[in-house]
Amino acid sequence: MDVYGRSEDEWEQLAGAGLVFLVERARLRRITTYTEMSSVLARRTGLPGFDFERPEERAAMGHLLGMVVERDFPKSRLMVSALVNYLGANDAGPGFYALAQQLGLLPKGSSERARMEFWIGQVNGLYARHARS
C-alpha cells in the first residue's frame, strides 16, 4: 500500500538512509533542515526528493521522521529527528513534540519553554551518544 505516493520499499530505503544521515549529523554535532535531508536522501537513494511547496509532501517528511525515530528510539531512548529543524524555526516542528508526547517523554500541554528545553536535551543527548571517540 502506498503512503503519500511512495511504496513500502521506498519508505524503508528512505528511513534507513535517513537514520544513517542523522547519525552522521550527530557525530558532526550539526543540525540539519528538511531541505538538506531531502536532497541527501534523494542523492543517496535515487528516489525523488520531497517538494515542500506541497502540504502533503511536508506531511510525508514528517511521516519519514517518525519512521526514523521508531527505528532508533528503542536502543537510543532519544529522538534522532530532533536534529531536523522545522521550516522557518530554530527547533523541531510540531510533529516532533506530538511524537514526544506519544512516547511519554513530554507532558501534554507543556509550555514553550519546556518544549525548548526538551528539544535541547534531545539534541545534546544525541551529540553525546554519537560523539566521535
Short mmCIF file of C-alpha atoms in Angstrom, two decimals:
data_model
loop_
_atom_site.label_atom_id
_atom_site.label_comp_id
_atom_site.label_asym_id
_atom_site.label_seq_id
_atom_site.Cartn_x
_atom_site.Cartn_y
_atom_site.Cartn_z
CA MET A 1 0.00 0.00 0.00
CA ASP A 2 1.33 3.43 -0.97
CA VAL A 3 1.59 6.11 1.68
CA TYR A 4 2.00 9.68 0.38
CA GLY A 5 2.56 8.20 -3.09
CA ARG A 6 5.56 6.08 -2.06
CA SER A 7 5.75 2.31 -1.75
CA GLU A 8 6.63 0.45 1.43
CA ASP A 9 10.01 -0.42 -0.10
CA GLU A 10 10.71 3.24 -0.85
CA TRP A 11 9.83 4.21 2.72
CA GLU A 12 12.16 1.51 4.06
CA GLN A 13 15.01 2.83 1.88
CA LEU A 14 14.34 6.40 2.94
CA ALA A 15 14.12 5.50 6.64
CA GLY A 16 17.38 3.54 6.55
CA ALA A 17 19.23 6.27 4.69
CA GLY A 18 17.62 8.91 6.91
CA LEU A 19 18.85 7.27 10.08
CA VAL A 20 22.39 6.96 8.70
CA PHE A 21 22.34 10.63 7.68
CA LEU A 22 21.07 11.85 11.05
CA VAL A 23 23.65 9.80 12.95
CA GLU A 24 26.31 11.40 10.73
CA ARG A 25 24.92 14.83 11.63
CA ALA A 26 25.01 13.94 15.34
CA ARG A 27 28.66 12.88 15.04
CA LEU A 28 29.41 16.25 13.47
CA ARG A 29 27.37 18.00 16.18
CA ARG A 30 25.23 19.62 13.49
CA ILE A 31 21.54 20.27 12.98
CA THR A 32 20.06 19.84 9.50
CA THR A 33 16.98 21.08 7.66
CA TYR A 34 14.12 19.40 5.87
CA THR A 35 15.59 20.66 2.58
CA GLU A 36 19.09 19.32 3.21
CA MET A 37 17.74 15.98 4.38
CA SER A 38 15.54 15.68 1.29
CA SER A 39 18.48 16.45 -1.02
CA VAL A 40 20.80 14.00 0.70
CA LEU A 41 18.21 11.21 0.69
CA ALA A 42 17.41 11.77 -2.99
CA ARG A 43 21.11 11.59 -3.82
CA ARG A 44 21.78 8.52 -1.66
CA THR A 45 18.69 6.51 -2.58
CA GLY A 46 17.98 7.67 -6.12
CA LEU A 47 14.37 8.30 -5.06
CA PRO A 48 12.60 11.61 -5.69
CA GLY A 49 13.11 14.31 -3.09
CA PHE A 50 10.28 15.97 -1.21
CA ASP A 51 8.53 19.04 -2.67
CA PHE A 52 7.92 21.25 0.35
CA GLU A 53 5.71 23.60 -1.64
CA ARG A 54 3.04 20.88 -1.33
CA PRO A 55 1.44 20.28 2.09
CA GLU A 56 1.25 16.52 1.54
CA GLU A 57 4.99 16.42 0.87
CA ARG A 58 5.70 18.28 4.11
CA ALA A 59 3.48 15.72 5.86
CA ALA A 60 5.39 12.94 4.09
CA MET A 61 8.66 14.23 5.55
CA GLY A 62 7.04 14.18 8.98
CA HIS A 63 5.99 10.58 8.35
CA LEU A 64 9.56 9.71 7.41
CA LEU A 65 11.00 11.36 10.52
CA GLY A 66 8.56 9.37 12.64
CA MET A 67 9.74 6.15 10.97
CA VAL A 68 13.37 7.06 11.64
CA VAL A 69 12.62 7.70 15.33
CA GLU A 70 10.77 4.35 15.54
CA ARG A 71 13.89 2.57 14.25
CA ASP A 72 16.33 4.25 16.61
CA PHE A 73 14.41 5.06 19.79
CA PRO A 74 14.26 1.54 21.30
CA LYS A 75 18.05 1.43 21.64
CA SER A 76 18.96 5.12 21.97
CA ARG A 77 15.97 6.33 24.03
CA LEU A 78 16.44 9.59 22.11
CA MET A 79 14.52 11.17 19.23
CA VAL A 80 17.03 11.46 16.41
CA SER A 81 14.57 13.65 14.48
CA ALA A 82 15.46 16.44 16.94
CA LEU A 83 18.35 17.16 14.57
CA VAL A 84 15.98 18.34 11.80
CA ASN A 85 14.90 21.96 12.13
CA TYR A 86 11.35 22.79 11.22
CA LEU A 87 10.92 25.10 8.26
CA GLY A 88 11.23 28.70 9.40
CA ALA A 89 12.03 27.79 13.02
CA ASN A 90 15.07 27.24 15.20
CA ASP A 91 13.88 23.96 16.67
CA ALA A 92 11.89 20.88 15.73
CA GLY A 93 8.37 21.04 14.38
CA PRO A 94 5.01 20.28 15.96
CA GLY A 95 5.16 16.64 14.85
CA PHE A 96 8.33 16.16 16.89
CA TYR A 97 6.62 17.38 20.05
CA ALA A 98 3.47 15.36 19.35
CA LEU A 99 5.57 12.20 18.97
CA ALA A 100 7.47 13.04 22.17
CA GLN A 101 4.12 13.20 23.96
CA GLN A 102 3.03 9.86 22.45
CA LEU A 103 6.28 8.32 23.65
CA GLY A 104 5.68 9.70 27.14
CA LEU A 105 8.77 11.93 27.02
CA LEU A 106 6.99 15.27 27.17
CA PRO A 107 3.80 16.03 29.11
CA LYS A 108 0.80 17.16 27.08
CA GLY A 109 0.25 20.89 27.33
CA SER A 110 3.92 21.61 28.02
CA SER A 111 4.92 25.26 27.87
CA GLU A 112 7.00 26.62 25.03
CA ARG A 113 9.95 26.79 27.44
CA ALA A 114 9.51 23.14 28.48
CA ARG A 115 9.34 22.09 24.82
CA MET A 116 12.50 24.06 24.02
CA GLU A 117 14.36 22.57 27.00
CA PHE A 118 13.23 19.09 25.96
CA TRP A 119 14.42 19.66 22.38
CA ILE A 120 17.80 20.99 23.55
CA GLY A 121 18.18 17.98 25.83
CA GLN A 122 17.46 15.62 22.95
CA VAL A 123 19.99 17.36 20.68
CA ASN A 124 22.69 17.33 23.36
CA GLY A 125 21.92 13.70 24.17
CA LEU A 126 22.30 12.76 20.50
CA TYR A 127 25.60 14.64 20.25
CA ALA A 128 26.90 12.84 23.35
CA ARG A 129 25.67 9.42 22.19
CA HIS A 130 27.28 9.72 18.78
CA ALA A 131 30.42 11.66 19.76
CA ARG A 132 33.50 10.56 17.92
CA SER A 133 35.88 8.71 20.16
#
